[in-house]
Amino acid sequence: MIEVRDLVKIFHARGHVVRAVDGVSTHVARGEVVVVIGPSGSGKSTFLRCLNGLETFDEGHVVIDGMDLADKKTDINLVRREVGMVFQQFNLFPHKTVLDNICLAQEVVRKRSRQEAEAKARQLLAKVGIAEKESEYPSRLSGGQQQRVAIARALAMDPKVMLFDEPTSALDPEMVGEVLDVMKQLAREGMTMVVVTHEMGFAREVADRVLFMDEGKIVEEGPPDKLFSAPEHDRTKLFLSQVL
Amino acid sequence: MKQKTPTWPWTLLLGLILLTVAGGIWWATKRVDYTWRWNRVPQYFVYRAELVEHAPADGRVVEVRTDGDDAVVVFESDTGERTEIRVDVGTVQVSEGEDLFEGDPVGARFRWRVGPLTKGLWTTLWISFFSGVLGLVLGLVAGLARVSKNPTLRGLAILYVELIRGTPLLVQIFIFYFFIGTVLNLDRIVAGILALAIFAGAYTAEIVRAGIQSIPRGQMEAARSLGMTLPQAMRYIILPQAFKRILPPLAGQFISLIKDSSLVSVIAITDLTKSGREVITSTFATFEIWFTVAALYLLITSLLSQVILWMERRLAVSD
């Protein structure tokens, strides 16, 4: 589903050259849930943002469902409609109601009729458990509710892959659970997911594979049971001892 | 505990200050020995014009009869041609059988006519309107070019803004009228509207740019991550939000534009200001006319601010 080969992303900041992603190669199979963990500044968010072209990369290849992002002929917009993304700061459209947030891209990008888009939106709102909020504006919702709307908005495009960029990091602790529940349900339904998170419990419970990144490189990867209980690298051990 | 301070002493003080200012002005005008003739002002808004009807040729009045509010004078020229002349009852100056020469007054009609101040106000209104709309379009295009990644577009936008902001509007109007107007053979009205629009557009471009840049980056990223193209994201996500934020500065810009439109009077466009000057030359009621003109500008601009305020309140529903 996702094929990443030798991905390199370099930032130039005030004379410093930062290799934010430094030669990452991995493969995500259809229906697989991959969780990316690592310390702040390890390049995991940058890596995730390269997967749908929000961040351009300097070297390597990202192939989504047969479409290579490094190929100049690839229409990035065609790739993105197959790749849903959920952001740390939700990024709902504040000038539109919850329903319009979910309908807009369906109508504009997928060219669905208003009725079709609304039916889809209502079905997804029911799925994430906030059907009664459809005519509210995002500013009237709690963080957890906003993030669930954001997930519904991404799902409305019928994506083949969902990317989550620290979806619970901006939430009050009591709202983390409701968002994680939605994500767990998605994983059970067989959605292909790449999740950057600090929620180790979620990684342990849902992930098929965990990637540990540090300084732009994948230090260690493996099934969660093995990675969490018997990490091989010292860096992984140190990180896990600090967060668990 | 929260202490409730009474506000009435301050209201009273405000009233006192305003009274003092008004009194000062009254005293000052008394000193300059000026006779105020406010009664002469209204006729420059509307007046009843007397249109005198004349005999079309040498001839004779055959008949005078009344027809409702009109008097009908039937006139027969020496060559035998009959004409009916309609005038207001009570203005008839001829009687049946009277001989007339060509050009003799027969009677008159009174009609309401709009005066120069009303015409000037109307000119100011539509010149401001057209240059405002054009300026908004120009500003939007230049503002978008200004935030574009393309160096050519960005360069052009910067050049435009800097060029216009760095030169006085009065000079721009002269250049537009005397140079560009001559080269392209433009009408003075077109030259005036274009100069104002291009001037307003440069400032609007900066407002639009600031508005677009004030929208968090996440909004564009969210829109693009859903597969929207850059123009789609701009149209549906960024610009509607930016527009809401830039409404107050935009309102200020349009109010400025209405006031700046008084400068087109220098290229002989008879707007409100020029009408005022013309009226003064025939009345010498300098003080009254300038106060009236100022009040009219104030009226238009405060109406506009009310409209914008209403729009702001309507757009605030999503806050």
Tab-separated table of C-alpha atoms in Angstrom, chain A residues 49 52 54 77 80-81 83 85 87 91-96 104-105 108-109 111 137 139-140 153 157, chain B residues 217-230 232 236-238 240-241 244 316-319:
chain	number	residue	atom	x	y	z
A	49	ARG	CA	3.822	14.558	6.256
A	52	ASN	CA	0.920	12.731	1.460
A	54	LEU	CA	2.471	18.082	2.590
A	77	ASN	CA	-4.176	15.951	-5.565
A	80	ARG	CA	-4.180	13.025	-1.457
A	81	ARG	CA	-7.827	12.153	-1.973
A	83	VAL	CA	-4.843	9.465	1.822
A	85	MET	CA	-4.915	12.949	7.339
A	87	PHE	CA	-3.775	16.712	12.514
A	91	ASN	CA	-7.622	22.083	11.641
A	92	LEU	CA	-11.366	22.073	11.198
A	93	PHE	CA	-12.669	24.890	8.996
A	94	PRO	CA	-13.961	27.378	11.585
A	95	HIS	CA	-16.282	29.222	9.190
A	96	LYS	CA	-18.238	26.086	8.316
A	104	LEU	CA	-17.122	20.377	1.342
A	105	ALA	CA	-14.283	18.215	0.018
A	108	VAL	CA	-15.527	19.900	-4.476
A	109	VAL	CA	-13.034	17.062	-4.895
A	111	LYS	CA	-17.890	15.787	-7.150
A	137	TYR	CA	-19.682	25.444	14.413
A	139	SER	CA	-15.680	26.591	18.038
A	140	ARG	CA	-18.630	25.280	20.075
A	153	ARG	CA	-13.980	14.609	7.508
A	157	MET	CA	-13.250	10.949	1.131
B	217	ARG	CA	-1.067	27.246	8.017
B	218	GLY	CA	-3.028	24.238	9.221
B	219	GLN	CA	-6.088	25.434	7.330
B	220	MET	CA	-4.304	25.253	3.990
B	221	GLU	CA	-2.734	21.918	4.941
B	222	ALA	CA	-6.094	20.451	5.949
B	223	ALA	CA	-7.681	21.612	2.702
B	224	ARG	CA	-4.812	20.291	0.576
B	225	SER	CA	-4.701	16.997	2.487
B	226	LEU	CA	-8.331	16.437	1.428
B	227	GLY	CA	-7.227	16.625	-2.204
B	228	MET	CA	-8.283	20.220	-2.925
B	229	THR	CA	-6.180	22.121	-5.414
B	230	LEU	CA	-4.554	25.397	-4.369
B	232	GLN	CA	-10.009	25.447	-4.464
B	236	TYR	CA	-13.445	27.718	-0.134
B	237	ILE	CA	-11.189	27.819	2.917
B	238	ILE	CA	-8.662	30.653	3.049
B	240	PRO	CA	-13.739	33.329	3.232
B	241	GLN	CA	-11.901	33.301	6.564
B	244	LYS	CA	-14.015	38.099	7.651
B	316	ALA	CA	-19.611	36.499	13.400
B	317	VAL	CA	-22.073	33.588	13.739
B	318	SER	CA	-19.281	30.993	13.534
B	319	ASP	CA	-17.214	32.575	16.361
